[in-house]
XYZ file of C-alpha atoms in Angstrom:
430
model
C -155.066 -7.373 26.588
C -154.171 -10.367 28.971
C -154.476 -13.790 27.627
C -156.874 -15.900 29.290
C -154.329 -18.460 30.361
C -152.834 -15.487 32.258
C -155.804 -14.915 33.774
C -157.172 -17.875 35.124
C -153.623 -18.884 36.601
C -152.854 -18.581 40.390
C -150.594 -16.143 41.639
C -148.819 -18.702 43.152
C -148.911 -20.863 39.814
C -147.621 -18.155 37.848
C -144.784 -16.932 40.445
C -143.385 -20.593 40.506
C -142.830 -20.048 36.644
C -141.582 -16.629 36.940
C -138.789 -18.391 39.921
C -138.702 -21.240 37.394
C -136.945 -19.005 34.630
C -135.473 -16.672 36.980
C -133.216 -19.610 38.886
C -132.885 -20.980 34.519
C -130.957 -17.410 33.716
C -134.425 -14.937 32.904
C -133.897 -11.487 34.314
C -136.809 -11.019 37.048
C -137.626 -7.917 35.620
C -138.395 -9.597 31.865
C -140.111 -12.575 33.306
C -142.327 -10.689 34.998
C -142.814 -8.250 32.087
C -144.401 -11.390 30.316
C -147.377 -11.244 32.989
C -148.052 -7.015 33.272
C -150.947 -7.175 32.150
C -151.879 -9.996 34.247
C -155.251 -8.980 37.097
C -152.479 -10.109 39.989
C -149.378 -8.078 38.380
C -149.163 -6.280 42.012
C -149.083 -9.714 43.886
C -146.903 -11.240 41.147
C -144.369 -8.437 41.755
C -144.274 -9.152 45.817
C -143.810 -12.092 45.540
C -141.547 -13.090 42.992
C -139.425 -9.650 44.551
C -139.154 -10.743 48.219
C -138.853 -14.004 47.318
C -135.409 -13.517 45.602
C -134.471 -10.547 48.539
C -134.795 -12.898 50.530
C -133.678 -16.256 49.249
C -130.691 -17.351 51.102
C -132.630 -16.882 54.137
C -135.719 -18.850 52.787
C -133.856 -21.467 51.268
C -131.444 -21.855 54.804
C -134.790 -22.439 56.535
C -136.526 -24.636 54.188
C -133.122 -27.038 54.145
C -132.853 -27.184 57.917
C -136.392 -28.842 57.545
C -136.353 -30.826 54.649
C -135.417 -34.408 54.626
C -134.025 -33.685 50.706
C -132.250 -31.442 49.771
C -133.865 -27.974 47.979
C -130.904 -27.980 44.832
C -131.622 -32.207 44.091
C -135.681 -30.660 43.568
C -137.361 -30.074 40.960
C -137.198 -26.831 39.961
C -140.687 -25.842 39.844
C -141.056 -27.625 43.311
C -138.913 -25.743 44.963
C -140.061 -22.639 43.768
C -142.990 -23.599 45.367
C -141.412 -24.174 48.580
C -139.955 -20.882 48.497
C -143.312 -18.480 47.918
C -144.676 -20.962 50.846
C -141.855 -20.008 53.261
C -142.123 -16.610 51.824
C -145.380 -15.765 52.387
C -145.386 -17.634 56.091
C -142.352 -15.140 56.807
C -143.568 -11.924 55.064
C -147.250 -11.378 54.394
C -150.217 -11.552 56.144
C -151.948 -14.572 54.959
C -153.033 -16.849 57.782
C -150.618 -19.631 57.791
C -153.219 -22.758 56.559
C -154.359 -20.524 53.743
C -150.741 -19.710 52.335
C -149.838 -23.257 52.843
C -152.769 -24.394 50.812
C -152.654 -22.077 47.798
C -149.578 -23.568 46.927
C -149.959 -27.181 47.452
C -153.067 -26.131 44.861
C -151.187 -24.526 43.185
C -148.489 -27.059 42.166
C -151.397 -29.624 41.315
C -151.982 -26.787 38.574
C -148.295 -27.240 37.767
C -149.177 -30.826 37.449
C -146.843 -31.669 40.555
C -149.433 -33.540 42.557
C -147.058 -36.232 43.937
C -145.174 -33.192 45.452
C -148.626 -31.858 46.714
C -148.162 -33.375 49.823
C -144.523 -33.198 50.711
C -144.633 -29.259 49.836
C -147.748 -29.302 52.410
C -145.261 -31.118 55.437
C -142.042 -29.057 55.154
C -143.964 -25.786 54.862
C -146.319 -26.873 57.742
C -143.135 -27.315 59.612
C -141.394 -24.250 58.478
C -140.286 -21.607 61.560
C -141.225 -17.868 60.826
C -139.130 -16.739 64.178
C -135.718 -18.926 63.830
C -132.790 -16.578 63.181
C -130.173 -18.112 60.348
C -126.966 -18.744 61.672
C -125.274 -18.841 57.508
C -123.475 -15.910 56.612
C -125.449 -16.058 53.143
C -128.769 -16.775 55.274
C -127.864 -13.483 57.310
C -126.784 -11.263 54.847
C -128.837 -12.644 52.123
C -126.079 -12.498 49.839
C -123.651 -15.828 48.113
C -120.889 -15.683 50.253
C -118.582 -14.785 47.107
C -120.418 -11.570 47.215
C -120.322 -10.939 51.098
C -116.022 -12.085 51.107
C -115.661 -8.654 47.808
C -117.704 -6.749 49.381
C -115.872 -6.265 52.749
C -112.669 -6.471 50.991
C -113.538 -3.507 48.675
C -115.782 -1.457 51.183
C -114.650 -3.046 54.816
C -115.118 0.444 56.582
C -119.156 0.375 54.471
C -120.270 -3.183 54.033
C -123.163 -3.015 56.987
C -124.696 -0.590 55.306
C -124.373 -2.103 51.801
C -125.530 -5.241 53.023
C -128.782 -3.809 54.692
C -129.234 -1.501 51.670
C -129.351 -4.694 49.540
C -132.582 -5.757 51.043
C -134.474 -3.187 51.218
C -137.036 -2.159 49.253
C -135.369 0.071 45.835
C -136.892 3.950 46.031
C -139.376 5.079 42.732
C -136.929 8.194 41.342
C -138.287 10.491 38.421
C -136.325 12.400 36.669
C -138.111 15.066 35.574
C -137.987 15.940 32.115
C -137.061 19.826 31.821
C -137.236 20.227 28.277
C -140.506 19.574 28.624
C -141.233 21.178 31.475
C -140.110 22.398 34.754
C -139.555 21.424 37.488
C -141.705 22.998 40.147
C -144.395 23.076 37.630
C -144.365 19.294 37.319
C -143.978 18.902 41.413
C -146.979 21.288 41.538
C -148.931 18.801 39.305
C -147.917 15.473 41.681
C -149.137 17.810 44.456
C -152.493 18.856 42.637
C -152.620 14.526 42.434
C -151.857 14.564 45.590
C -148.780 12.325 44.950
C -146.087 12.329 48.053
C -142.482 13.336 47.003
C -139.225 14.060 48.792
C -135.898 16.281 46.800
C -132.935 14.803 45.888
C -129.667 16.176 45.780
C -130.043 16.776 41.843
C -132.133 19.508 40.430
C -134.458 18.084 38.371
C -135.408 14.741 40.109
C -137.654 13.780 42.905
C -138.191 10.840 44.749
C -141.646 9.211 45.682
C -142.346 8.715 49.001
C -144.723 6.037 48.126
C -143.636 3.456 44.826
C -146.662 3.601 42.284
C -147.274 2.485 38.179
C -145.718 5.331 36.156
C -149.303 5.208 34.476
C -151.099 6.615 37.383
C -148.624 9.891 37.296
C -150.038 13.173 36.019
C -148.038 13.778 32.641
C -147.225 10.280 31.888
C -148.502 10.456 28.338
C -146.721 13.999 27.580
C -143.227 13.209 28.820
C -143.051 15.028 31.514
C -140.883 12.488 32.856
C -138.344 9.731 33.216
C -138.867 7.236 36.122
C -134.695 6.728 36.661
C -132.437 6.144 39.541
C -130.735 9.472 41.207
C -127.291 7.858 40.412
C -127.934 6.545 37.245
C -128.494 10.096 36.275
C -125.329 11.361 37.422
C -123.168 9.904 33.883
C -124.834 12.554 31.676
C -124.162 15.137 33.095
C -120.247 14.748 33.303
C -120.467 14.079 28.948
C -120.939 18.082 29.537
C -121.217 18.337 25.428
C -120.922 21.828 23.530
C -123.904 22.671 21.167
C -124.185 20.122 17.818
C -121.311 18.025 19.688
C -121.957 14.189 17.880
C -122.476 11.756 20.899
C -122.746 8.010 21.317
C -124.410 6.367 23.794
C -123.002 2.906 23.806
C -124.112 -0.217 25.148
C -127.656 2.086 25.609
C -130.616 -0.375 26.072
C -132.968 0.073 27.159
C -132.049 3.769 26.895
C -132.914 5.229 29.780
C -129.285 7.082 29.435
C -129.819 7.920 26.007
C -133.389 9.156 26.153
C -131.791 11.546 29.251
C -129.336 12.487 26.546
C -131.357 13.565 24.483
C -133.601 15.358 26.535
C -130.870 17.635 28.436
C -129.248 17.995 25.002
C -131.834 18.641 22.856
C -129.649 20.493 20.448
C -127.209 17.288 19.552
C -127.490 14.510 17.622
C -127.549 11.064 19.243
C -126.543 7.828 18.147
C -128.391 4.758 20.611
C -126.099 1.419 20.299
C -126.564 -1.637 21.645
C -125.638 -5.273 20.748
C -129.606 -6.184 21.611
C -132.478 -5.781 18.951
C -135.082 -3.312 19.795
C -137.422 -4.714 22.011
C -140.281 -3.326 24.420
C -137.993 -1.711 27.138
C -136.513 0.453 23.982
C -140.324 1.115 22.590
C -140.412 2.785 26.402
C -137.330 4.771 25.754
C -138.209 6.122 22.662
C -141.708 7.097 23.667
C -141.576 8.989 26.604
C -140.239 12.359 24.895
C -139.261 14.006 21.987
C -137.281 11.732 19.944
C -136.250 14.345 16.953
C -132.356 13.583 17.677
C -131.797 10.263 18.807
C -132.248 7.385 16.474
C -131.697 3.409 18.580
C -129.395 1.642 16.224
C -127.801 -2.258 16.638
C -124.613 -2.997 16.187
C -121.431 -4.825 18.281
C -119.268 -2.488 19.919
C -116.548 -4.216 20.555
C -115.814 -3.748 17.387
C -115.754 -1.035 14.800
C -117.779 -2.185 11.749
C -120.547 -0.761 12.576
C -119.163 3.374 12.580
C -119.353 5.574 9.818
C -116.096 6.936 10.090
C -117.388 10.329 12.142
C -115.717 10.556 15.122
C -117.764 11.463 18.197
C -117.297 13.976 20.432
C -118.712 12.468 23.392
C -119.460 8.967 24.052
C -121.018 7.398 27.005
C -119.894 3.261 27.682
C -122.379 2.225 30.342
C -120.726 -1.209 30.197
C -122.315 -4.417 31.123
C -121.339 -5.213 34.095
C -122.113 -7.442 37.355
C -125.122 -4.849 38.642
C -123.386 -5.130 42.144
C -124.996 -1.528 43.117
C -128.532 -2.407 42.346
C -129.336 -5.444 44.178
C -132.146 -3.829 46.035
C -133.642 -2.835 42.734
C -132.279 -6.643 40.996
C -132.021 -9.516 43.906
C -132.019 -11.881 40.992
C -128.643 -11.136 40.626
C -127.291 -12.224 43.634
C -128.666 -15.266 43.094
C -128.167 -16.223 39.374
C -124.655 -14.326 38.480
C -121.245 -15.801 39.934
C -117.902 -14.958 40.749
C -116.541 -16.073 36.943
C -119.055 -13.245 35.577
C -117.371 -10.709 37.017
C -114.115 -11.446 35.963
C -115.864 -12.323 32.325
C -117.520 -8.468 32.605
C -114.538 -7.139 33.191
C -113.011 -8.309 30.153
C -115.945 -6.846 28.055
C -115.518 -3.917 29.646
C -111.821 -3.303 29.021
C -112.404 -4.519 25.179
C -115.102 -2.004 24.499
C -113.611 1.130 25.746
C -110.215 -0.108 23.565
C -112.462 -0.335 20.665
C -114.815 2.550 21.722
C -111.289 4.766 21.986
C -110.736 4.614 18.114
C -114.119 6.193 17.242
C -113.600 9.520 19.585
C -112.215 12.269 18.109
C -109.533 13.911 19.524
C -110.052 16.438 22.315
C -113.211 14.070 22.849
C -114.544 12.659 26.279
C -115.579 9.696 27.235
C -117.796 8.793 30.563
C -116.831 5.321 31.866
C -119.403 4.085 34.102
C -121.381 0.726 35.658
C -124.011 0.043 38.339
C -121.224 -2.121 39.945
C -119.374 -1.740 43.454
C -116.346 -3.905 42.913
C -113.873 -2.021 41.992
C -112.397 -4.819 39.020
C -115.258 -4.195 37.177
C -114.245 -0.297 38.090
C -110.742 0.943 38.918
C -109.078 -1.746 37.885
C -110.295 -1.533 34.111
C -109.372 1.729 33.927
C -106.021 0.923 35.376
C -105.763 -1.516 32.574
C -107.008 1.164 29.753
C -103.983 3.572 31.001
C -101.202 1.060 30.607
C -102.230 0.032 26.971
C -102.844 4.127 25.817
C -100.953 7.428 25.801
C -103.351 9.333 24.563
C -105.571 9.821 28.033
C -106.286 12.037 30.400
C -108.250 11.347 33.349
C -110.498 14.521 33.887
C -111.787 15.009 37.770
C -115.207 14.644 39.054
C -116.723 16.243 41.549
C -120.999 15.064 42.043
C -123.047 15.690 44.961
C -123.979 12.404 45.877
C -120.352 9.772 46.411
C -116.937 9.900 46.766
C -113.791 9.572 44.763
C -112.035 7.197 43.685
C -107.874 6.361 41.908
C -109.565 7.444 38.727
C -113.054 8.428 39.059
C -115.940 8.669 41.221
C -118.570 6.072 43.293
C -121.985 5.739 44.398
C -122.674 3.009 46.957
C -126.023 1.776 47.022
C -128.433 3.865 50.110
C -131.236 2.787 51.509
C -134.397 4.574 49.932
C -132.154 7.032 48.438
C -130.119 5.059 45.020
C -127.888 2.544 43.588
C -124.138 1.992 43.611
C -122.671 3.037 40.536
C -118.712 4.231 39.287
C -117.894 6.740 36.403
C -115.011 8.114 35.379
C -114.250 10.737 32.614
C -111.594 10.180 30.161
C -110.503 13.022 27.181
C -108.582 11.988 24.284
C -105.056 13.903 23.867
C -103.589 14.680 20.723
C -100.048 12.533 21.010
C -97.314 15.335 19.340
C -95.426 13.142 16.965
């Protein structure tokens, strides 16, 4: 049950607190989850996601009418201004009421002296003015705009458009519990509209909704999972009783998929993060008899029991640049140094995990990034350091081939951007 403190605060009050945490580095999804029992969670989600999705244009419009730079203001005051601008720009709430709600929230937060400033700025806000700066036009930081244009000169416009679109809600049907046609029949009986996808066991809801309201939620009939995110597991192709490692597994969605699709295989799911609520969602979404969640630092082999794995899925930590429509906070909180640091970690993980892969075993490397630095360049560097690697071809129903793997680019109302490479470990002749 939600606490009284959560229930009595206004949506603008809570949203300002959430956005302040996000601008200080906490993922938006995690910050929102702290309030998942709030009666206003739907409105909170709209306010926070819309503000982050359009952060750069809202920021520019406010900066143009403010005598003080936004980034020099108290962080909660800045967030209240962004929330006010968001509602003036993207909600149907009458402007005077939207401004009044934000000013009231400022007083509740303890920023009474800033109330007049917020009121004055928001009353001058003009939603009809088109932003002039590239960052505001594309809703992306300049470094990200430049990198996307460089890596994908022919696709950059669509990537930019997709980054501000609302992410679709795609379900992976758990065929170990129910066949796809039977689950689709359940949706039809519940009058829930959906569309078929390029994958046999995945559907996209026409209108996103709470998973708890979907049929089969308690029975583990489905898992909410982006279409492109479902592809790395299909590339594993294990034989019965093969030992499988899901590396960097949190929050466990792909671990759950491996266990569902390959019920005859033993799956170890490792992550450096301790188990948390999101892991529990994955564990509770189906039969977990062949799946074990463990904690360990996979940049070393100190966690390893010495028994080689036949298949390894390394869904490596990355910039998340392929998921901007789903995680709009990434474009505000990440920087170009983060990309280089991620590439170093990815290379380190590959080198470590190669030691625990059996000869003739397969490692599938994947990221939810579209940046070449985290994808083909990491594989290039890895190949230069090992003589026992065979890069195997991949062909999937969506996406395109790259130098060493396969890439999906973000597509509005369809799927995220993902990279995959399939590496086989060969025996080196002495």
